[in-house]
Tab-separated table of N, CA and C in Angstrom:
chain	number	residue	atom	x	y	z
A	1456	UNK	N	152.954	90.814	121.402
A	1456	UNK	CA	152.353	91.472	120.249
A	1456	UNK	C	151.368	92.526	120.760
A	1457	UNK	N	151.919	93.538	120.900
A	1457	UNK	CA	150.409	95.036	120.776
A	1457	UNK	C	149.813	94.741	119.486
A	1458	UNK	N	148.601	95.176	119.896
A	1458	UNK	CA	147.251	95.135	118.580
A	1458	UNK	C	146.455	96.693	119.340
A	1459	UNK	N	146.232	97.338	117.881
A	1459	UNK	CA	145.097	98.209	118.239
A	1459	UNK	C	144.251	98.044	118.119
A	1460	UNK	N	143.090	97.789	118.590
A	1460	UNK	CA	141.194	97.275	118.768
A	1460	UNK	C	140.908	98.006	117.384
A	1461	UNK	N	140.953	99.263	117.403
A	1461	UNK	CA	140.292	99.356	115.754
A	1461	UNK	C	141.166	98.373	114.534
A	1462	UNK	N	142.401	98.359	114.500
A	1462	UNK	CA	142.725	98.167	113.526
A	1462	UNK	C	142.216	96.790	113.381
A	1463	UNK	N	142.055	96.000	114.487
A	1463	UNK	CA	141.429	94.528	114.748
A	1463	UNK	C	140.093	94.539	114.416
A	1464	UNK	N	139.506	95.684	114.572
A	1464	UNK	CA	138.021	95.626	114.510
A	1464	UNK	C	137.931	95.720	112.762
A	1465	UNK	N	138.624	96.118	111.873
A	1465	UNK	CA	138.824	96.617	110.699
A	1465	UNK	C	138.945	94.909	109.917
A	1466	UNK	N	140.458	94.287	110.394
A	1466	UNK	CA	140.555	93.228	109.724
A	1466	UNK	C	139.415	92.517	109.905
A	1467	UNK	N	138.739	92.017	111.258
A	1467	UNK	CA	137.377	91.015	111.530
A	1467	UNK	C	136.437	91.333	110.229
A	1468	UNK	N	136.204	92.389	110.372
A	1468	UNK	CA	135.286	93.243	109.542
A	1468	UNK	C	135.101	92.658	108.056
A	1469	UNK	N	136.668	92.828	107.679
A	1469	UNK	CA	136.924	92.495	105.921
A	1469	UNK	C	137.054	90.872	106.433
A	1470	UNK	N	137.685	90.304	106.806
A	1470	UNK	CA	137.751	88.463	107.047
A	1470	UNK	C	136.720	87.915	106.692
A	1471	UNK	N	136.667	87.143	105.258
A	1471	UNK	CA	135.697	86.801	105.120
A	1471	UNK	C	135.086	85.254	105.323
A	1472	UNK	N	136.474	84.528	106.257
A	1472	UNK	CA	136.021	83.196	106.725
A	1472	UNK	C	135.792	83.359	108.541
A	1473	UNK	N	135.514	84.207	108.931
A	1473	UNK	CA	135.115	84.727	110.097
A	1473	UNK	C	133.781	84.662	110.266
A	1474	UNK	N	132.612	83.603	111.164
A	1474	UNK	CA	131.714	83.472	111.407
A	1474	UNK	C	130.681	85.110	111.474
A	1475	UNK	N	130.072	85.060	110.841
A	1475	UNK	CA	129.144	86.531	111.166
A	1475	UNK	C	128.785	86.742	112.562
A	1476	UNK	N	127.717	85.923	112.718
A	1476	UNK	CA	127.592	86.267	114.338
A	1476	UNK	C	128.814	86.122	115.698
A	1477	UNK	N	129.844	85.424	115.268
A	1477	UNK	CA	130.893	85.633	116.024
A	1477	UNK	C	131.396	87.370	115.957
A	1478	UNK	N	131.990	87.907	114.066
A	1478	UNK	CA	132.251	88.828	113.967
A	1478	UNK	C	131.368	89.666	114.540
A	1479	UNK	N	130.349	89.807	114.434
A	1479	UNK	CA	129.498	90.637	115.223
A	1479	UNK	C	129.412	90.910	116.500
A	1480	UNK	N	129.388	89.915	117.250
A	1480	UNK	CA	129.616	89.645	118.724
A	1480	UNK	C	131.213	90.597	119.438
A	1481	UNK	N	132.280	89.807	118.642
A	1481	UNK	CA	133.316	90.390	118.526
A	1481	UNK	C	133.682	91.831	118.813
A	1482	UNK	N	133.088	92.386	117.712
A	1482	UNK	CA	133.044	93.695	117.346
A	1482	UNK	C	132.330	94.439	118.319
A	1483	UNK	N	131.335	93.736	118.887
A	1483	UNK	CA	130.419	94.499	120.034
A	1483	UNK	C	131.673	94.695	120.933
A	1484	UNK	N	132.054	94.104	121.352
A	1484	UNK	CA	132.882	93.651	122.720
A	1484	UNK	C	134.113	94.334	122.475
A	1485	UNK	N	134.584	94.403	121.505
A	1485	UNK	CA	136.219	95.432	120.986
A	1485	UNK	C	135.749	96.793	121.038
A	1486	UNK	N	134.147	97.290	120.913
A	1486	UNK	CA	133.915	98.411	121.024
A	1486	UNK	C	133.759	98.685	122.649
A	1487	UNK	N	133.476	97.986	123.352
A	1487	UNK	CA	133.199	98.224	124.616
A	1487	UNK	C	134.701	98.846	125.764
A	1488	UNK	N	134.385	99.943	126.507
A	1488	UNK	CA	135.499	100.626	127.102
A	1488	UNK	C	136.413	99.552	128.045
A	1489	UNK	N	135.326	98.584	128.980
A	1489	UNK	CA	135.927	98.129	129.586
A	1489	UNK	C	136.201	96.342	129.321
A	1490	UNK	N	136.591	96.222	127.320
A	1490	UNK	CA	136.650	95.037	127.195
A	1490	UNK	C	138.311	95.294	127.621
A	1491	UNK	N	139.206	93.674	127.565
A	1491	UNK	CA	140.272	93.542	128.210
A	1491	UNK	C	141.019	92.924	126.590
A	1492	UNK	N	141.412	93.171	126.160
A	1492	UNK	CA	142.975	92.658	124.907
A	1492	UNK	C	144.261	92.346	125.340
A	1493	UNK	N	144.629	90.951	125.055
A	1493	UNK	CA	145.790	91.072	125.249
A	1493	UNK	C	146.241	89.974	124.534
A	1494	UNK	N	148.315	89.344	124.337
A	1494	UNK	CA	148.349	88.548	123.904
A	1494	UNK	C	148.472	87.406	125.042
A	1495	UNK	N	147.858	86.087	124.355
A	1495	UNK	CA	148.323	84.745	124.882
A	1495	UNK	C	149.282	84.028	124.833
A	1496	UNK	N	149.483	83.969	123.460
A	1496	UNK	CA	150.452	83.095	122.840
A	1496	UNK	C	151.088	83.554	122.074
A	1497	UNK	N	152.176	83.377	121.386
A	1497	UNK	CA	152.884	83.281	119.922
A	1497	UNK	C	153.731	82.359	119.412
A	1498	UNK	N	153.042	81.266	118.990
A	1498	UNK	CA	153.480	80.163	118.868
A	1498	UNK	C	153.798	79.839	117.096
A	1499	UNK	N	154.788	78.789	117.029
A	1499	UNK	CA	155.365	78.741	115.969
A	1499	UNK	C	154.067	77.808	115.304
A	1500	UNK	N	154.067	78.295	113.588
A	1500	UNK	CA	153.333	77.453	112.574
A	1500	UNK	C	152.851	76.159	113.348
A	1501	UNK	N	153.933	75.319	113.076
A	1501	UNK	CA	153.855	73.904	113.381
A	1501	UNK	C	153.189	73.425	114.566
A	1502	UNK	N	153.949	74.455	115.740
A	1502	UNK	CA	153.170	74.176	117.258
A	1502	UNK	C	151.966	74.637	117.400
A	1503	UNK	N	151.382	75.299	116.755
A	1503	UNK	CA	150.471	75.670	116.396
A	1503	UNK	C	148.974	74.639	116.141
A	1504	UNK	N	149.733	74.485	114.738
A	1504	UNK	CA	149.388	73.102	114.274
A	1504	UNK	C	148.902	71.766	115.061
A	1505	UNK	N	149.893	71.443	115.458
A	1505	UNK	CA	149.588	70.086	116.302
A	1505	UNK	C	148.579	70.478	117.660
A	1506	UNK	N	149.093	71.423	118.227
A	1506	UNK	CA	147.991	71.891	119.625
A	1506	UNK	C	146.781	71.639	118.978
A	1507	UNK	N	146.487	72.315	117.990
A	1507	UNK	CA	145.007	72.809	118.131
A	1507	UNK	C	144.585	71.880	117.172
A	1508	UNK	N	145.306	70.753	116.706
A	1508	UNK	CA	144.789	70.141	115.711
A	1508	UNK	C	144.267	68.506	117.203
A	1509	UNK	N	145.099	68.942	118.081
A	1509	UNK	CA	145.127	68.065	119.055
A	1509	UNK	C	143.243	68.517	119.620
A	1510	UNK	N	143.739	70.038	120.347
A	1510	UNK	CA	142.158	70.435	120.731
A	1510	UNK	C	141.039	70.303	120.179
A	1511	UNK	N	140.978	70.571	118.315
A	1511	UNK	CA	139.770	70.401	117.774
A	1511	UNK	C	139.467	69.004	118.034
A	1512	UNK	N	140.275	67.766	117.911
A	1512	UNK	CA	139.507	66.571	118.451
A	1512	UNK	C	138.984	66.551	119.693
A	1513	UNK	N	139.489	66.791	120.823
A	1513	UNK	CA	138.853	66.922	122.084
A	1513	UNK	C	137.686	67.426	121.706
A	1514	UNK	N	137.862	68.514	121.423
A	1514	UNK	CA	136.603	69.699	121.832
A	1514	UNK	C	135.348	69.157	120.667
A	1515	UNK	N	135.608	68.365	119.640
A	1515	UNK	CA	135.029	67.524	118.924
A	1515	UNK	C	134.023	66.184	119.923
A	1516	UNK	N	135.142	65.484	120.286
A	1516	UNK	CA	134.612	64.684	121.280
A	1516	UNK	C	133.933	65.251	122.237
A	1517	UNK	N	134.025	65.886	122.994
A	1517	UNK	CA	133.262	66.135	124.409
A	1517	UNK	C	132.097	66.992	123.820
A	1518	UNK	N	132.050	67.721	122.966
A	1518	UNK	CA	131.205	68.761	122.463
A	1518	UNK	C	130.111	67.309	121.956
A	1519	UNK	N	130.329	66.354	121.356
A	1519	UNK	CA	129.208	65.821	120.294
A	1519	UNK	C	129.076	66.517	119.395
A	1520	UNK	N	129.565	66.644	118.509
A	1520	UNK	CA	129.253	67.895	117.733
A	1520	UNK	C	127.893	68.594	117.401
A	1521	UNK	N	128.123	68.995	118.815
A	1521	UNK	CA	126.381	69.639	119.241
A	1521	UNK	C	126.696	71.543	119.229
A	1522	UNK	N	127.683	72.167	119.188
A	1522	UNK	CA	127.834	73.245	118.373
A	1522	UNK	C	128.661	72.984	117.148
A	1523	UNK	N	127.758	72.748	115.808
A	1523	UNK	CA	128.399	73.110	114.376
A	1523	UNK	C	129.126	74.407	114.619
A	1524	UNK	N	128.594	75.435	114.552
A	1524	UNK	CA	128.781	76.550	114.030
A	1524	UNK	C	130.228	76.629	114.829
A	1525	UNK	N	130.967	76.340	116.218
A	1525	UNK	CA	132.231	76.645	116.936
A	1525	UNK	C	132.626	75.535	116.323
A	1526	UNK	N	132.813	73.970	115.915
A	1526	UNK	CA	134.052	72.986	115.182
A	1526	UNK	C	134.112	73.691	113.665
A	1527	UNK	N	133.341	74.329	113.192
A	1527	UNK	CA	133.004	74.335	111.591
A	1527	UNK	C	134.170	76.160	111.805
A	1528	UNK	N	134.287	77.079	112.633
A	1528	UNK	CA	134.926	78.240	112.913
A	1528	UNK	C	136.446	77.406	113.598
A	1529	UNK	N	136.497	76.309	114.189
A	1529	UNK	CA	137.931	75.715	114.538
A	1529	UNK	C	138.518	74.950	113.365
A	1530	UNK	N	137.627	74.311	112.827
A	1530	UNK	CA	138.335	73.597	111.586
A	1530	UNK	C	138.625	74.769	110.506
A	1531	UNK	N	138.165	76.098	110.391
A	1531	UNK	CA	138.470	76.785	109.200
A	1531	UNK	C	139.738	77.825	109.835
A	1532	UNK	N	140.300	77.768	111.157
A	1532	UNK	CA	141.271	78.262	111.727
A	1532	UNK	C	142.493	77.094	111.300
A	1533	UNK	N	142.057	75.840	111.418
A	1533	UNK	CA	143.282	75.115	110.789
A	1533	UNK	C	143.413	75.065	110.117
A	1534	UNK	N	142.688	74.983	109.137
A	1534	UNK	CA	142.853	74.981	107.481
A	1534	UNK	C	143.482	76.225	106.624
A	1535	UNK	N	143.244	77.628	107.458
A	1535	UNK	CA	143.762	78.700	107.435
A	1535	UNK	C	145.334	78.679	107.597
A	1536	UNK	N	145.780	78.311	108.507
A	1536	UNK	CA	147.089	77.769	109.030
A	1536	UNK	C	147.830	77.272	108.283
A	1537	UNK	N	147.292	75.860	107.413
A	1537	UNK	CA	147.860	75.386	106.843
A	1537	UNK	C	147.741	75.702	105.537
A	1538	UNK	N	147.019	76.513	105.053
A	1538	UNK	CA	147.298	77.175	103.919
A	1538	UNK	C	148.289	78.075	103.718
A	1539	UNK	N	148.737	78.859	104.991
A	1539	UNK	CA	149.521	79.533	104.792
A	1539	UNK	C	150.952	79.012	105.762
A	1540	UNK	N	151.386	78.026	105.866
A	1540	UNK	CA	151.963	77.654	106.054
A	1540	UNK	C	153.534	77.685	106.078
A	1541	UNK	N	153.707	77.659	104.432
A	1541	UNK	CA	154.815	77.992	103.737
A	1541	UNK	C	155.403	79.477	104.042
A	1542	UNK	N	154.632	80.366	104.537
A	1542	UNK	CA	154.396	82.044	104.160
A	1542	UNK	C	155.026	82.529	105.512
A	1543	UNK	N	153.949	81.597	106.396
A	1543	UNK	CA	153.982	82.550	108.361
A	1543	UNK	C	154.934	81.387	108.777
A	1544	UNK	N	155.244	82.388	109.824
A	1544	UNK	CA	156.553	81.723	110.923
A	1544	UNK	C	155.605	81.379	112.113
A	1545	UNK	N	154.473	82.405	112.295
A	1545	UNK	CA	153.711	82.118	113.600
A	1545	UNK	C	152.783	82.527	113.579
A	1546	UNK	N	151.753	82.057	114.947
A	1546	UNK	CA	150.344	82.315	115.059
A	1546	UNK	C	150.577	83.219	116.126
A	1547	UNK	N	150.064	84.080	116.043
A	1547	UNK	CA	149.330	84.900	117.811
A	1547	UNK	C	148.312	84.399	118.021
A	1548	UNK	N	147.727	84.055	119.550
A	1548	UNK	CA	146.570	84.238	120.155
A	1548	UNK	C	146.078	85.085	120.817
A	1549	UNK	N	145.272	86.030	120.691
A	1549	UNK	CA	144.770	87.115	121.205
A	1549	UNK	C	143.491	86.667	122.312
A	1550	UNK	N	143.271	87.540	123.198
A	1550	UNK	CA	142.195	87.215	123.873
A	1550	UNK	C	141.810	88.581	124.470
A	1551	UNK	N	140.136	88.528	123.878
A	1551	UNK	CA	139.536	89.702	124.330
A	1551	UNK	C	138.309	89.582	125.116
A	1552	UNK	N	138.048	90.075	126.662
A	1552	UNK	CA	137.202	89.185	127.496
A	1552	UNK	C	136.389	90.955	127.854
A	1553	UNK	N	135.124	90.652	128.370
A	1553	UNK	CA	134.668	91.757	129.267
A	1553	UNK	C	134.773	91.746	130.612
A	1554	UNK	N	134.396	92.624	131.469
A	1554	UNK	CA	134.469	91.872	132.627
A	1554	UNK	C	134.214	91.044	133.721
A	1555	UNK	N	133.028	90.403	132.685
A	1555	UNK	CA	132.500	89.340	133.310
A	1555	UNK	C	133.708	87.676	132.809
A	1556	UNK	N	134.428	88.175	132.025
A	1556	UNK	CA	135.554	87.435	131.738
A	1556	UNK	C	134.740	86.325	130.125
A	1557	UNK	N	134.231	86.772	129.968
A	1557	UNK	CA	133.166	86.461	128.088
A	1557	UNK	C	133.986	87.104	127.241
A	1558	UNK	N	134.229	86.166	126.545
A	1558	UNK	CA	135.202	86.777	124.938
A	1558	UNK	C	135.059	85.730	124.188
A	1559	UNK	N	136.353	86.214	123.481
A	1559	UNK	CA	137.052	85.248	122.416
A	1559	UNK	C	138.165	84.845	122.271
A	1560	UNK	N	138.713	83.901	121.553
A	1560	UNK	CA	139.731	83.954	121.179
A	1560	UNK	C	140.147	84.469	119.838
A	1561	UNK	N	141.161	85.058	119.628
A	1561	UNK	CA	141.665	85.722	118.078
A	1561	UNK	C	142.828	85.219	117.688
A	1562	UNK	N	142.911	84.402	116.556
A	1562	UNK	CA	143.739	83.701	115.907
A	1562	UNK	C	144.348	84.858	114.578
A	1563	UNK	N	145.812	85.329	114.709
A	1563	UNK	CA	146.529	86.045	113.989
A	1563	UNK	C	147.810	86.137	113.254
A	1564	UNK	N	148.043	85.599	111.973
A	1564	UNK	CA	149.467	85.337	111.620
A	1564	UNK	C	150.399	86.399	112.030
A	1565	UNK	N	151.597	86.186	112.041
A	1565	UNK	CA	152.829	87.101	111.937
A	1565	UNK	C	152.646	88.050	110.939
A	1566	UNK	N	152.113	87.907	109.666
A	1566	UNK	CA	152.109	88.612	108.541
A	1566	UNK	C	150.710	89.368	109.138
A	1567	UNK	N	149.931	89.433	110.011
A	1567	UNK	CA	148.387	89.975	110.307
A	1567	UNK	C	147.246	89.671	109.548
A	1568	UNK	N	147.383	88.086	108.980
A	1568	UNK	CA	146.466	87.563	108.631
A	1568	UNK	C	145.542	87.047	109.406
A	1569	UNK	N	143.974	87.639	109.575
A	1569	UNK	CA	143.572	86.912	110.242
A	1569	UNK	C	143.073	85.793	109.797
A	1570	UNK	N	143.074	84.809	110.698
A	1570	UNK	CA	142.958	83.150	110.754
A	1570	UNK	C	141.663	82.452	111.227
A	1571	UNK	N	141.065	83.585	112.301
A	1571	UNK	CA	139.574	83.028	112.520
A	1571	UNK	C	139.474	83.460	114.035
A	1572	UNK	N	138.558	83.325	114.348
A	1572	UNK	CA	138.004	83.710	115.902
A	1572	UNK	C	137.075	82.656	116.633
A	1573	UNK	N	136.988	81.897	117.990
A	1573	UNK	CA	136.227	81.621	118.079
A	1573	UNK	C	136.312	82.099	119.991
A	1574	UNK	N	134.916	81.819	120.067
A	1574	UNK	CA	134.415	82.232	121.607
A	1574	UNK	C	134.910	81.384	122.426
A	1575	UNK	N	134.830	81.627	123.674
A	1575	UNK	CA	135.509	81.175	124.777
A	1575	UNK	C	134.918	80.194	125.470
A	1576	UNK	N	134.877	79.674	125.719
A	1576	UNK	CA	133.903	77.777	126.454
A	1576	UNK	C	133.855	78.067	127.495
């Protein structure tokens, strides 16, 4: 999947279940010359689904849920998912790092819905 940084910077922008200070952060870093974009994944609905429904428990557990604000931005990426479920065939994962290798991850339907963003551990 090619993505153009503005047009990405545009959807974050309007997304309105997209953490603010993530979007913000985000947006810093998509503006920057020498941030890095690319895709990770493109994985089907379902596989989708189960992975990360698998990870949010981990990352639940080991975290303590001692960052709200990153389970409360992972749980509204699944819930996103499965709302649209019926609709998308697949998720993209995007990943946009600087070069100290600091980013995010970008969660993106087939249809270019975005799904949510969260930072990199």
């Amino acid at each position: 999947m090619t993505v153009d940084k503005s047009a990405l910077i545009d959807e974050i922008s309007d997304a309105v279940l997209v953490h603010r200070e993530y979007a913000r952060r985000l947006i810093t870093l998509l503006n920057q010359d020498d941030s890095e974009l690319k895709s990770v994944a493109a994985l089907p609905i379902d596989k989708f689904e189960s992975i990360y429904s698998t990870r949010l428990h981990i990352q639940r557990d080991v975290m303590k849920n001692s960052d709200i604000t990153y389970l409360d931005a992972f749980r509204t990426i699944l819930e996103q998912a499965l709302a649209v479920k019926g609709t998308v065939k697949e998720v993209n994962v995007l990943q946009v790092k600087d070069k100290e290798g600091i980013g995010f991850f970008i969660f993106v339907s087939d249809s270019n819905l975005m799904l949510g963003v969260l930072p990199t551990l």
